[in-house]
Amino acid sequence: MERNARGSRGTWFRRADDAGLQDRLVLDKELKPHELAALGSWHWEIWARDEQLPPQGPWRVWLICAGRGFGKTRAGAEWVRNLARHDPAARIALVGASLGEVRSVMVEGESGILAALGEAAAPPSDPVEEGDCWLVGAAPQGAFAGRAGSIACFAGGAWVFAAPRDGMRAFDRSTGQLLLFRDA
């Protein structure tokens, strides 16, 4: 299926011409530091190539037939993350050759679902969507102040905090490491 001729929502951001550079400079001046950090890491529709984004309109099967390094795992992880964020009751199947492969590549791998999650020092800027979750950084600010190391989830119009449980795993994008929480 071919994408819309106007491209993805991130096409304007990735333009290589002078107008694109000027737009990015203006954006750099207008955004707060934590907004810039989020833009650089978490806005998949801006950074993904158009062919890594799901087809527009209704579809039943989305097949990415591409070689090593194309970004198939990341495209799938971002699609799953987006689906779960917008429909918390969604039933999602991760299909692979074995359970171990699914876990090591699709979930815990460098481009897997855990890599698509974020860590925050300050609450993300509006709009925050119901179900968004963040691993709170070591020196939190604003609504996250005093909640270092906790998990912050936006639910019922407010931030709800929970301590990680023993055995919980998360991928820390800032260090590129898989975190395993253990009770002390």
mmCIF file of N, CA, C and O in Angstrom, residues 9 13 33-48 53 74 77-79 81-82 85-86 110-125 129 132-137 144 170-177:
data_model
loop_
_atom_site.group_PDB
_atom_site.id
_atom_site.type_symbol
_atom_site.label_atom_id
_atom_site.label_comp_id
_atom_site.label_asym_id
_atom_site.label_seq_id
_atom_site.Cartn_x
_atom_site.Cartn_y
_atom_site.Cartn_z
ATOM 1 N N ARG A 9 3.559 12.830 9.273
ATOM 2 C CA ARG A 9 3.531 14.054 10.072
ATOM 3 C C ARG A 9 4.923 14.608 10.307
ATOM 4 O O ARG A 9 5.079 15.775 10.611
ATOM 5 N N PHE A 13 9.615 18.120 9.389
ATOM 6 C CA PHE A 13 10.720 18.216 10.337
ATOM 7 C C PHE A 13 12.031 17.714 9.749
ATOM 8 O O PHE A 13 13.096 18.218 10.073
ATOM 9 N N PRO A 33 13.688 22.692 27.675
ATOM 10 C CA PRO A 33 14.677 21.612 27.572
ATOM 11 C C PRO A 33 14.076 20.208 27.616
ATOM 12 O O PRO A 33 14.461 19.335 26.837
ATOM 13 N N HIS A 34 13.127 19.959 28.517
ATOM 14 C CA HIS A 34 12.565 18.607 28.585
ATOM 15 C C HIS A 34 11.689 18.311 27.366
ATOM 16 O O HIS A 34 11.563 17.166 26.956
ATOM 17 N N GLU A 35 11.118 19.334 26.748
ATOM 18 C CA GLU A 35 10.340 19.127 25.525
ATOM 19 C C GLU A 35 11.274 18.778 24.365
ATOM 20 O O GLU A 35 10.946 17.923 23.548
ATOM 21 N N LEU A 36 12.428 19.441 24.308
ATOM 22 C CA LEU A 36 13.415 19.113 23.267
ATOM 23 C C LEU A 36 13.929 17.687 23.432
ATOM 24 O O LEU A 36 14.089 16.963 22.450
ATOM 25 N N ALA A 37 14.183 17.291 24.694
ATOM 26 C CA ALA A 37 14.658 15.933 24.946
ATOM 27 C C ALA A 37 13.619 14.916 24.490
ATOM 28 O O ALA A 37 13.957 13.899 23.873
ATOM 29 N N ALA A 38 12.364 15.193 24.773
ATOM 30 C CA ALA A 38 11.293 14.278 24.352
ATOM 31 C C ALA A 38 11.181 14.244 22.835
ATOM 32 O O ALA A 38 11.003 13.184 22.244
ATOM 33 N N LEU A 39 11.313 15.389 22.201
ATOM 34 C CA LEU A 39 11.229 15.449 20.743
ATOM 35 C C LEU A 39 12.321 14.605 20.114
ATOM 36 O O LEU A 39 12.092 13.895 19.141
ATOM 37 N N GLY A 40 13.504 14.668 20.700
ATOM 38 C CA GLY A 40 14.631 13.934 20.152
ATOM 39 C C GLY A 40 14.556 12.435 20.335
ATOM 40 O O GLY A 40 15.195 11.684 19.624
ATOM 41 N N SER A 41 13.749 11.979 21.285
ATOM 42 C CA SER A 41 13.733 10.556 21.590
ATOM 43 C C SER A 41 12.404 9.852 21.374
ATOM 44 O O SER A 41 12.384 8.700 21.022
ATOM 45 N N TRP A 42 11.304 10.534 21.631
ATOM 46 C CA TRP A 42 10.055 9.807 21.777
ATOM 47 C C TRP A 42 9.007 10.044 20.696
ATOM 48 O O TRP A 42 7.984 9.392 20.699
ATOM 49 N N HIS A 43 9.192 10.959 19.819
ATOM 50 C CA HIS A 43 8.161 11.242 18.826
ATOM 51 C C HIS A 43 8.452 10.473 17.540
ATOM 52 O O HIS A 43 9.042 10.985 16.603
ATOM 53 N N TRP A 44 8.022 9.227 17.543
ATOM 54 C CA TRP A 44 8.314 8.309 16.453
ATOM 55 C C TRP A 44 7.834 8.833 15.116
ATOM 56 O O TRP A 44 8.511 8.689 14.109
ATOM 57 N N GLU A 45 6.653 9.437 15.045
ATOM 58 C CA GLU A 45 6.132 9.890 13.760
ATOM 59 C C GLU A 45 6.995 10.985 13.143
ATOM 60 O O GLU A 45 6.934 11.208 11.941
ATOM 61 N N ILE A 46 7.792 11.654 13.929
ATOM 62 C CA ILE A 46 8.702 12.662 13.381
ATOM 63 C C ILE A 46 9.965 11.998 12.843
ATOM 64 O O ILE A 46 10.458 12.343 11.783
ATOM 65 N N TRP A 47 10.496 11.028 13.576
ATOM 66 C CA TRP A 47 11.787 10.450 13.206
ATOM 67 C C TRP A 47 11.691 9.267 12.257
ATOM 68 O O TRP A 47 12.649 8.962 11.540
ATOM 69 N N ALA A 48 10.551 8.571 12.258
ATOM 70 C CA ALA A 48 10.414 7.397 11.394
ATOM 71 C C ALA A 48 10.402 7.797 9.926
ATOM 72 O O ALA A 48 9.901 8.858 9.561
ATOM 73 N N LEU A 53 6.010 3.695 8.956
ATOM 74 C CA LEU A 53 4.744 4.022 9.606
ATOM 75 C C LEU A 53 3.638 3.133 9.062
ATOM 76 O O LEU A 53 3.674 2.729 7.901
ATOM 77 N N ARG A 74 11.636 -1.820 15.468
ATOM 78 C CA ARG A 74 11.247 -0.548 16.072
ATOM 79 C C ARG A 74 9.887 -0.086 15.565
ATOM 80 O O ARG A 74 9.063 0.419 16.330
ATOM 81 N N ALA A 77 7.390 -2.119 17.436
ATOM 82 C CA ALA A 77 7.338 -1.713 18.845
ATOM 83 C C ALA A 77 6.591 -0.399 19.020
ATOM 84 O O ALA A 77 5.781 -0.243 19.943
ATOM 85 N N GLU A 78 6.848 0.542 18.148
ATOM 86 C CA GLU A 78 6.169 1.830 18.242
ATOM 87 C C GLU A 78 4.675 1.692 17.941
ATOM 88 O O GLU A 78 3.849 2.341 18.556
ATOM 89 N N TRP A 79 4.335 0.803 16.997
ATOM 90 C CA TRP A 79 2.928 0.588 16.685
ATOM 91 C C TRP A 79 2.218 -0.040 17.880
ATOM 92 O O TRP A 79 1.128 0.374 18.258
ATOM 93 N N ARG A 81 3.147 0.140 21.067
ATOM 94 C CA ARG A 81 3.079 1.152 22.134
ATOM 95 C C ARG A 81 1.938 2.121 21.886
ATOM 96 O O ARG A 81 1.165 2.451 22.785
ATOM 97 N N ASN A 82 1.806 2.570 20.651
ATOM 98 C CA ASN A 82 0.746 3.513 20.306
ATOM 99 C C ASN A 82 -0.634 2.869 20.448
ATOM 100 O O ASN A 82 -1.571 3.491 20.964
ATOM 101 N N ARG A 85 -1.442 2.549 24.141
ATOM 102 C CA ARG A 85 -1.716 3.862 24.741
ATOM 103 C C ARG A 85 -3.126 4.335 24.408
ATOM 104 O O ARG A 85 -3.807 4.899 25.243
ATOM 105 N N HIS A 86 -3.580 4.097 23.189
ATOM 106 C CA HIS A 86 -4.895 4.577 22.775
ATOM 107 C C HIS A 86 -6.026 3.606 23.089
ATOM 108 O O HIS A 86 -7.188 4.003 23.111
ATOM 109 N N GLU A 110 17.224 -3.886 21.642
ATOM 110 C CA GLU A 110 17.568 -2.466 21.531
ATOM 111 C C GLU A 110 16.524 -1.649 20.779
ATOM 112 O O GLU A 110 16.447 -0.436 20.945
ATOM 113 N N SER A 111 15.697 -2.288 19.972
ATOM 114 C CA SER A 111 14.626 -1.595 19.258
ATOM 115 C C SER A 111 13.245 -2.089 19.681
ATOM 116 O O SER A 111 12.254 -1.765 19.046
ATOM 117 N N GLY A 112 13.183 -2.859 20.749
ATOM 118 C CA GLY A 112 11.931 -3.462 21.197
ATOM 119 C C GLY A 112 11.012 -2.517 21.949
ATOM 120 O O GLY A 112 11.262 -1.313 22.067
ATOM 121 N N ILE A 113 9.953 -3.092 22.473
ATOM 122 C CA ILE A 113 8.912 -2.305 23.145
ATOM 123 C C ILE A 113 9.465 -1.537 24.338
ATOM 124 O O ILE A 113 9.134 -0.367 24.531
ATOM 125 N N LEU A 114 10.323 -2.164 25.143
ATOM 126 C CA LEU A 114 10.880 -1.448 26.300
ATOM 127 C C LEU A 114 11.728 -0.255 25.867
ATOM 128 O O LEU A 114 11.792 0.753 26.562
ATOM 129 N N ALA A 115 12.370 -0.357 24.705
ATOM 130 C CA ALA A 115 13.185 0.752 24.201
ATOM 131 C C ALA A 115 12.314 1.917 23.757
ATOM 132 O O ALA A 115 12.779 3.054 23.691
ATOM 133 N N ALA A 116 11.056 1.637 23.471
ATOM 134 C CA ALA A 116 10.148 2.692 23.020
ATOM 135 C C ALA A 116 9.526 3.447 24.193
ATOM 136 O O ALA A 116 8.820 4.429 23.986
ATOM 137 N N LEU A 117 9.798 3.010 25.413
ATOM 138 C CA LEU A 117 9.273 3.700 26.600
ATOM 139 C C LEU A 117 10.227 4.816 26.999
ATOM 140 O O LEU A 117 11.363 4.875 26.565
ATOM 141 N N GLY A 118 9.803 5.694 27.869
ATOM 142 C CA GLY A 118 10.631 6.846 28.204
ATOM 143 C C GLY A 118 10.922 7.020 29.678
ATOM 144 O O GLY A 118 10.256 6.474 30.528
ATOM 145 N N GLU A 119 11.939 7.785 29.979
ATOM 146 C CA GLU A 119 12.288 8.188 31.336
ATOM 147 C C GLU A 119 12.170 9.705 31.392
ATOM 148 O O GLU A 119 12.506 10.387 30.449
ATOM 149 N N ALA A 120 11.697 10.238 32.504
ATOM 150 C CA ALA A 120 11.468 11.677 32.573
ATOM 151 C C ALA A 120 12.002 12.275 33.870
ATOM 152 O O ALA A 120 11.888 11.693 34.928
ATOM 153 N N ALA A 121 12.598 13.467 33.763
ATOM 154 C CA ALA A 121 12.983 14.242 34.931
ATOM 155 C C ALA A 121 11.853 15.175 35.328
ATOM 156 O O ALA A 121 11.723 15.562 36.476
ATOM 157 N N ALA A 122 11.037 15.553 34.404
ATOM 158 C CA ALA A 122 9.880 16.428 34.651
ATOM 159 C C ALA A 122 8.703 15.858 33.876
ATOM 160 O O ALA A 122 8.887 15.172 32.873
ATOM 161 N N PRO A 123 7.501 16.138 34.337
ATOM 162 C CA PRO A 123 6.342 15.636 33.597
ATOM 163 C C PRO A 123 6.377 16.123 32.157
ATOM 164 O O PRO A 123 6.782 17.242 31.874
ATOM 165 N N PRO A 124 5.991 15.263 31.219
ATOM 166 C CA PRO A 124 5.958 15.706 29.823
ATOM 167 C C PRO A 124 4.965 16.842 29.643
ATOM 168 O O PRO A 124 4.015 16.979 30.409
ATOM 169 N N SER A 125 5.217 17.655 28.646
ATOM 170 C CA SER A 125 4.326 18.779 28.393
ATOM 171 C C SER A 125 2.993 18.278 27.855
ATOM 172 O O SER A 125 2.874 17.162 27.380
ATOM 173 N N GLU A 129 -1.615 11.937 27.473
ATOM 174 C CA GLU A 129 -2.763 11.088 27.207
ATOM 175 C C GLU A 129 -2.946 10.061 28.309
ATOM 176 O O GLU A 129 -1.976 9.615 28.924
ATOM 177 N N ASP A 132 -0.357 7.150 29.596
ATOM 178 C CA ASP A 132 1.074 7.415 29.396
ATOM 179 C C ASP A 132 1.822 7.079 30.676
ATOM 180 O O ASP A 132 1.396 7.449 31.772
ATOM 181 N N CYS A 133 2.956 6.381 30.572
ATOM 182 C CA CYS A 133 3.766 6.012 31.737
ATOM 183 C C CYS A 133 5.221 6.398 31.509
ATOM 184 O O CYS A 133 5.726 6.290 30.396
ATOM 185 N N TRP A 134 5.867 6.817 32.598
ATOM 186 C CA TRP A 134 7.265 7.255 32.539
ATOM 187 C C TRP A 134 8.012 6.716 33.749
ATOM 188 O O TRP A 134 7.470 6.665 34.846
ATOM 189 N N LEU A 135 9.257 6.340 33.554
ATOM 190 C CA LEU A 135 10.137 6.020 34.663
ATOM 191 C C LEU A 135 10.725 7.352 35.120
ATOM 192 O O LEU A 135 11.381 8.039 34.343
ATOM 193 N N VAL A 136 10.468 7.734 36.351
ATOM 194 C CA VAL A 136 10.897 9.043 36.848
ATOM 195 C C VAL A 136 12.396 9.012 37.110
ATOM 196 O O VAL A 136 12.906 8.090 37.748
ATOM 197 N N GLY A 137 13.093 10.010 36.611
ATOM 198 C CA GLY A 137 14.540 10.093 36.728
ATOM 199 C C GLY A 137 15.028 10.368 38.140
ATOM 200 O O GLY A 137 14.253 10.471 39.094
ATOM 201 N N PHE A 144 6.667 15.651 39.405
ATOM 202 C CA PHE A 144 7.439 14.442 39.685
ATOM 203 C C PHE A 144 8.375 14.618 40.888
ATOM 204 O O PHE A 144 9.008 13.665 41.323
ATOM 205 N N ALA A 170 12.696 -2.854 32.674
ATOM 206 C CA ALA A 170 12.447 -1.688 31.819
ATOM 207 C C ALA A 170 13.743 -1.353 31.098
ATOM 208 O O ALA A 170 14.832 -1.603 31.610
ATOM 209 N N PHE A 171 13.618 -0.784 29.924
ATOM 210 C CA PHE A 171 14.794 -0.391 29.157
ATOM 211 C C PHE A 171 15.041 1.092 29.372
ATOM 212 O O PHE A 171 14.158 1.916 29.167
ATOM 213 N N ASP A 172 16.251 1.459 29.813
ATOM 214 C CA ASP A 172 16.633 2.851 30.034
ATOM 215 C C ASP A 172 17.299 3.363 28.757
ATOM 216 O O ASP A 172 18.430 2.998 28.451
ATOM 217 N N ARG A 173 16.576 4.202 28.019
ATOM 218 C CA ARG A 173 17.113 4.693 26.746
ATOM 219 C C ARG A 173 18.302 5.619 26.945
ATOM 220 O O ARG A 173 19.139 5.735 26.071
ATOM 221 N N SER A 174 18.378 6.303 28.090
ATOM 222 C CA SER A 174 19.481 7.240 28.287
ATOM 223 C C SER A 174 20.820 6.519 28.426
ATOM 224 O O SER A 174 21.855 7.063 28.078
ATOM 225 N N THR A 175 20.812 5.279 28.934
ATOM 226 C CA THR A 175 22.054 4.527 29.107
ATOM 227 C C THR A 175 22.142 3.337 28.161
ATOM 228 O O THR A 175 23.193 2.720 28.048
ATOM 229 N N GLY A 176 21.026 2.989 27.520
ATOM 230 C CA GLY A 176 21.004 1.835 26.632
ATOM 231 C C GLY A 176 21.052 0.516 27.373
ATOM 232 O O GLY A 176 21.482 -0.489 26.839
ATOM 233 N N GLN A 177 20.623 0.514 28.653
ATOM 234 C CA GLN A 177 20.695 -0.701 29.458
ATOM 235 C C GLN A 177 19.303 -1.195 29.831
ATOM 236 O O GLN A 177 18.381 -0.406 30.020
#
